[in-house]
PDB file of C-alpha atoms in Angstrom:
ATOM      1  CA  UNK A   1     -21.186 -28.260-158.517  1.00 54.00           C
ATOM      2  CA  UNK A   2     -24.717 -27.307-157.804  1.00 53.00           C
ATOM      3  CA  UNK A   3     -27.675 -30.019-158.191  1.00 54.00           C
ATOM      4  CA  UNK A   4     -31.192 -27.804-158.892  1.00 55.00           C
ATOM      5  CA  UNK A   5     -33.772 -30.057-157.800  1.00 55.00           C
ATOM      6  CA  UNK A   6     -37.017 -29.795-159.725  1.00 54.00           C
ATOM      7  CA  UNK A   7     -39.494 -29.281-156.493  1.00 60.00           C
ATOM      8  CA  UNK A   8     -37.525 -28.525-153.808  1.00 64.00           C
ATOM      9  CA  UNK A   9     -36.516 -25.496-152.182  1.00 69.00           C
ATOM     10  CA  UNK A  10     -33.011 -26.754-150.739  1.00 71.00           C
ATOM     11  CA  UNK A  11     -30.169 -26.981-153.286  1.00 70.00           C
ATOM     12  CA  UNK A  12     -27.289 -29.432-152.780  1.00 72.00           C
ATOM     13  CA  UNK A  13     -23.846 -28.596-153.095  1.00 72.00           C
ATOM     14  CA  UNK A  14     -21.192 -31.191-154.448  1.00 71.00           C
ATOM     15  CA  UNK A  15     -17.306 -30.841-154.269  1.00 73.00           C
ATOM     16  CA  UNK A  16     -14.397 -32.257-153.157  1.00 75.00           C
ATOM     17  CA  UNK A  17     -11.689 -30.646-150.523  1.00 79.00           C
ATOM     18  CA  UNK A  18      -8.653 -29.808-152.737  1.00 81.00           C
ATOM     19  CA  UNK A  19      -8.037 -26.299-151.292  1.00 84.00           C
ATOM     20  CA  UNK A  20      -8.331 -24.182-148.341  1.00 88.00           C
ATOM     21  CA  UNK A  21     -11.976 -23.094-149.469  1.00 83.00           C
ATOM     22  CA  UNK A  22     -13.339 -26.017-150.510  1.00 81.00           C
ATOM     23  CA  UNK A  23     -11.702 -28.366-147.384  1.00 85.00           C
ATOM     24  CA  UNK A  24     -13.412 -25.933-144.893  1.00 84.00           C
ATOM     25  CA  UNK A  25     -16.875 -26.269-146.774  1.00 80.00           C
ATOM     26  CA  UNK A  26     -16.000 -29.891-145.949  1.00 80.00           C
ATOM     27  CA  UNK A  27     -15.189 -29.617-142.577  1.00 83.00           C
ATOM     28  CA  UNK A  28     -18.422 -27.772-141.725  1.00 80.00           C
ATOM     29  CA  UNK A  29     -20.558 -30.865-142.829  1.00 75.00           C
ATOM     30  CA  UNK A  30     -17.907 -32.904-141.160  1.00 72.00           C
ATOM     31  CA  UNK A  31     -19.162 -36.923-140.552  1.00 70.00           C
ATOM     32  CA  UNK A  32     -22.474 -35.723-140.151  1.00 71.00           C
ATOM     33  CA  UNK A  33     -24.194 -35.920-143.335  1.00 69.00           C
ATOM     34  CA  UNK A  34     -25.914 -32.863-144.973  1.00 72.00           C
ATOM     35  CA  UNK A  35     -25.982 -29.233-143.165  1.00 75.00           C
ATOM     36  CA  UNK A  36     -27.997 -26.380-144.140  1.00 76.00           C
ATOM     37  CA  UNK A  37     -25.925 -22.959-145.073  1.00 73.00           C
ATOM     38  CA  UNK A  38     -27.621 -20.210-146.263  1.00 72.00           C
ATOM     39  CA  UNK A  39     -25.424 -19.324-148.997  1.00 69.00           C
ATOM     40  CA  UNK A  40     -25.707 -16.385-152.831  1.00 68.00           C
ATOM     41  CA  UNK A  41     -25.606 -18.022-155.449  1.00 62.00           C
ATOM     42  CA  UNK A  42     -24.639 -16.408-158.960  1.00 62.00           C
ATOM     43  CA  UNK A  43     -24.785 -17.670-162.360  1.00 57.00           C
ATOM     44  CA  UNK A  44     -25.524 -19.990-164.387  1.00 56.00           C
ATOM     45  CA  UNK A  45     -22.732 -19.126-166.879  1.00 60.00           C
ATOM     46  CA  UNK A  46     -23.012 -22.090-168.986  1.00 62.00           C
ATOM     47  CA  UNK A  47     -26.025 -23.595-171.259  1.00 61.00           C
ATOM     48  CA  UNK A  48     -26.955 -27.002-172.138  1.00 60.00           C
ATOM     49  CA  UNK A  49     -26.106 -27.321-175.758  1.00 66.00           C
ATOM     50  CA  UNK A  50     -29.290 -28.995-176.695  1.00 67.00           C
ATOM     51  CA  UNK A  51     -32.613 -28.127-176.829  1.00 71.00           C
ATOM     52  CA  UNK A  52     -33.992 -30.733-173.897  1.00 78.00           C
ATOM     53  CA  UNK A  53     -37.009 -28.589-173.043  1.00 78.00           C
ATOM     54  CA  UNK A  54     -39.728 -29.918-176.039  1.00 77.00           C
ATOM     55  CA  UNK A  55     -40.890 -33.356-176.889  1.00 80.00           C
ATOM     56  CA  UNK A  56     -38.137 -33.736-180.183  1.00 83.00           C
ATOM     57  CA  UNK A  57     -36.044 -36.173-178.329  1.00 85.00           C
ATOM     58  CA  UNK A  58     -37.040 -39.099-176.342  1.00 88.00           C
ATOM     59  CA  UNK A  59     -33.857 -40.846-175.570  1.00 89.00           C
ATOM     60  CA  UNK A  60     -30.898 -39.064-173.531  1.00 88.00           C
ATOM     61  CA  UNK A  61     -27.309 -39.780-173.007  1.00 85.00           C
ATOM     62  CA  UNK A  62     -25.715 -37.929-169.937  1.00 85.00           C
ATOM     63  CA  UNK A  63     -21.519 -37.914-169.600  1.00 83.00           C
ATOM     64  CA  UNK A  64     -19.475 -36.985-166.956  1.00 83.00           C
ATOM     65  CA  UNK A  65     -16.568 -37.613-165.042  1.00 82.00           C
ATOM     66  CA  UNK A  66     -15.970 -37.118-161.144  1.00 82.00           C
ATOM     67  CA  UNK A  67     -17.539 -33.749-160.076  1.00 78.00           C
ATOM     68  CA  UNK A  68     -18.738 -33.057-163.487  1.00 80.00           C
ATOM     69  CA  UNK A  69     -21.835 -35.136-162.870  1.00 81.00           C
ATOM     70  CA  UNK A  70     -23.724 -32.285-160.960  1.00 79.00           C
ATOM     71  CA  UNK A  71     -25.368 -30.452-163.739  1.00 81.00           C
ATOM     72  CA  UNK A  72     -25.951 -33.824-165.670  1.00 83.00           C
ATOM     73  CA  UNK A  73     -27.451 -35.057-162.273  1.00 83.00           C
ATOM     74  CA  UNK A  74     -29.857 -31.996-162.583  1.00 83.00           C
ATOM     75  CA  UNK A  75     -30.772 -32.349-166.177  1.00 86.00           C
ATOM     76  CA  UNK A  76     -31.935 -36.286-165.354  1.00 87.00           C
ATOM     77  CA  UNK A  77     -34.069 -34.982-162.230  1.00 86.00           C
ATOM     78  CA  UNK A  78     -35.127 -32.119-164.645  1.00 87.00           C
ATOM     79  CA  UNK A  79     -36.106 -35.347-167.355  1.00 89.00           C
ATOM     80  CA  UNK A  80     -37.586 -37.633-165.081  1.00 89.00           C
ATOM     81  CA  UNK A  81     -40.061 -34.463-163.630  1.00 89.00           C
ATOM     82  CA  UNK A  82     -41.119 -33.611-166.770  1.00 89.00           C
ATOM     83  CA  UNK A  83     -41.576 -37.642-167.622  1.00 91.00           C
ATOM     84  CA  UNK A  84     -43.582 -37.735-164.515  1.00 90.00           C
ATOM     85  CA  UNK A  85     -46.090 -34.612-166.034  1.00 90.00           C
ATOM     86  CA  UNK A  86     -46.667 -36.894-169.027  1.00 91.00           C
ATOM     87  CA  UNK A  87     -43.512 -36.298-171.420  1.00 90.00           C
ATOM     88  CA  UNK A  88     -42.473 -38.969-173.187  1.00 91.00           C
ATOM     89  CA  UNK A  89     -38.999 -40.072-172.026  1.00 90.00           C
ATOM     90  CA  UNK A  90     -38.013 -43.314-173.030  1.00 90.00           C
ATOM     91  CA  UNK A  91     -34.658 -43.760-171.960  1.00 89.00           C
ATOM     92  CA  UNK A  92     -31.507 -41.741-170.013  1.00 89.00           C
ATOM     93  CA  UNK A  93     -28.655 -42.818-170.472  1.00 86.00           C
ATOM     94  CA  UNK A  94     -25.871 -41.663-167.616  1.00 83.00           C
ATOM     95  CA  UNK A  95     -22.304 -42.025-168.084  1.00 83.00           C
ATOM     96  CA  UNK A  96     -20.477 -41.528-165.420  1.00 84.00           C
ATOM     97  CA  UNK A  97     -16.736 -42.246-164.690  1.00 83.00           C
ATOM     98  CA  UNK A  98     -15.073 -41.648-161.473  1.00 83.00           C
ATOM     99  CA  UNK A  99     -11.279 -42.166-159.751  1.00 83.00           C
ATOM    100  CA  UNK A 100     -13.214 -44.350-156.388  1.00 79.00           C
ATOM    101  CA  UNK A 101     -16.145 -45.487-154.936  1.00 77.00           C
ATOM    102  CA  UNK A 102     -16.632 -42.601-151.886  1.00 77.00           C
ATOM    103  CA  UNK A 103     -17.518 -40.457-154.812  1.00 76.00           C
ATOM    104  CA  UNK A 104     -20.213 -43.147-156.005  1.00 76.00           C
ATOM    105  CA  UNK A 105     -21.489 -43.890-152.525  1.00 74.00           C
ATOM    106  CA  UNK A 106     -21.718 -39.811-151.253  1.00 72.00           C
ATOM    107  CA  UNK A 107     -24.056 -39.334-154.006  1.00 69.00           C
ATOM    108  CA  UNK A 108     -25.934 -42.952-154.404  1.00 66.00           C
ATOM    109  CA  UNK A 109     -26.208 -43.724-150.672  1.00 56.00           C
ATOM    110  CA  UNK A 110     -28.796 -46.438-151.882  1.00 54.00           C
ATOM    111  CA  UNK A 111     -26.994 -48.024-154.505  1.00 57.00           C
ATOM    112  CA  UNK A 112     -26.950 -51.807-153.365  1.00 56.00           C
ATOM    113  CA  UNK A 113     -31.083 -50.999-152.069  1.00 52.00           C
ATOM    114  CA  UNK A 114     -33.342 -53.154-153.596  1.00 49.00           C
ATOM    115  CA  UNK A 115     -34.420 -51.951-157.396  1.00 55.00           C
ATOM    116  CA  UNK A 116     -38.092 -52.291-158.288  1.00 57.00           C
ATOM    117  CA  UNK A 117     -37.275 -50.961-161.609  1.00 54.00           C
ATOM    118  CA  UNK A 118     -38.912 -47.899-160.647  1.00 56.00           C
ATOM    119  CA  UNK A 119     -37.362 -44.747-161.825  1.00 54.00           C
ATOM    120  CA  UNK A 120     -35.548 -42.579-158.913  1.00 54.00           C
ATOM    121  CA  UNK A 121     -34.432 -39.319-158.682  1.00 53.00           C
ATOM    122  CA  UNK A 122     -30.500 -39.231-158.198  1.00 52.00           C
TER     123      UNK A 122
END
């Protein structure tokens, strides 16, 4: 899955190695974090059901499971930019299952950091 962030110009690339395509995409980054591949993208093929662009809701609940949480991962960074222009967002809720931890820690690296309560972008 693809995570848009809201100001930057790199986009990050999430998926696990189950087949020939995807392990070599794995290989390339091998053990040492993050590489940059210029890559096409197509799409988006799919819509967010809901209406998340105006000021009608305040409170959010995101749900995914394994892999699944890349586009709710870019809705929250969408929410918390447009709570840092001066929408009101009051809460987001993320729901997130997943089968083991190398999944959480891959895409939390600073999970057990210190939390000042501040909001972060994930």
């Amino acid at each position: 899955g693809l995570v848009l962030p809201a100001k930057e110009k790199d986009v990050t690339l999430h998926l696990r190695a189950l087949g020939d395509w995807s392990q070599r995409v794995y290989d390339l980054a091998g053990d040492n974090g993050p590489v940059k591949v210029p890559v096409v993208v197509e799409g988006p093929y799919g819509a967010v059901s809901m209406d998340i662009q105006g000021d009608k809701y305040q409170h959010f609940l995101l749900v995914s499971g394994g892999i699944g949480i890349t586009p709710m991962q870019s809705v929250a960074n969408h929410l918390m930019e447009q709570h840092r222009r001066g929408r009101p967002v009051a809460k987001i809720f993320f729901v997130w299952t997943v089968r083991d931890d190398k999944m959480v820690e891959a895409l939390d690296p600073h999970r057990n950091a210190s939390d000042n309560g501040e909001p972060r972008r994930l």
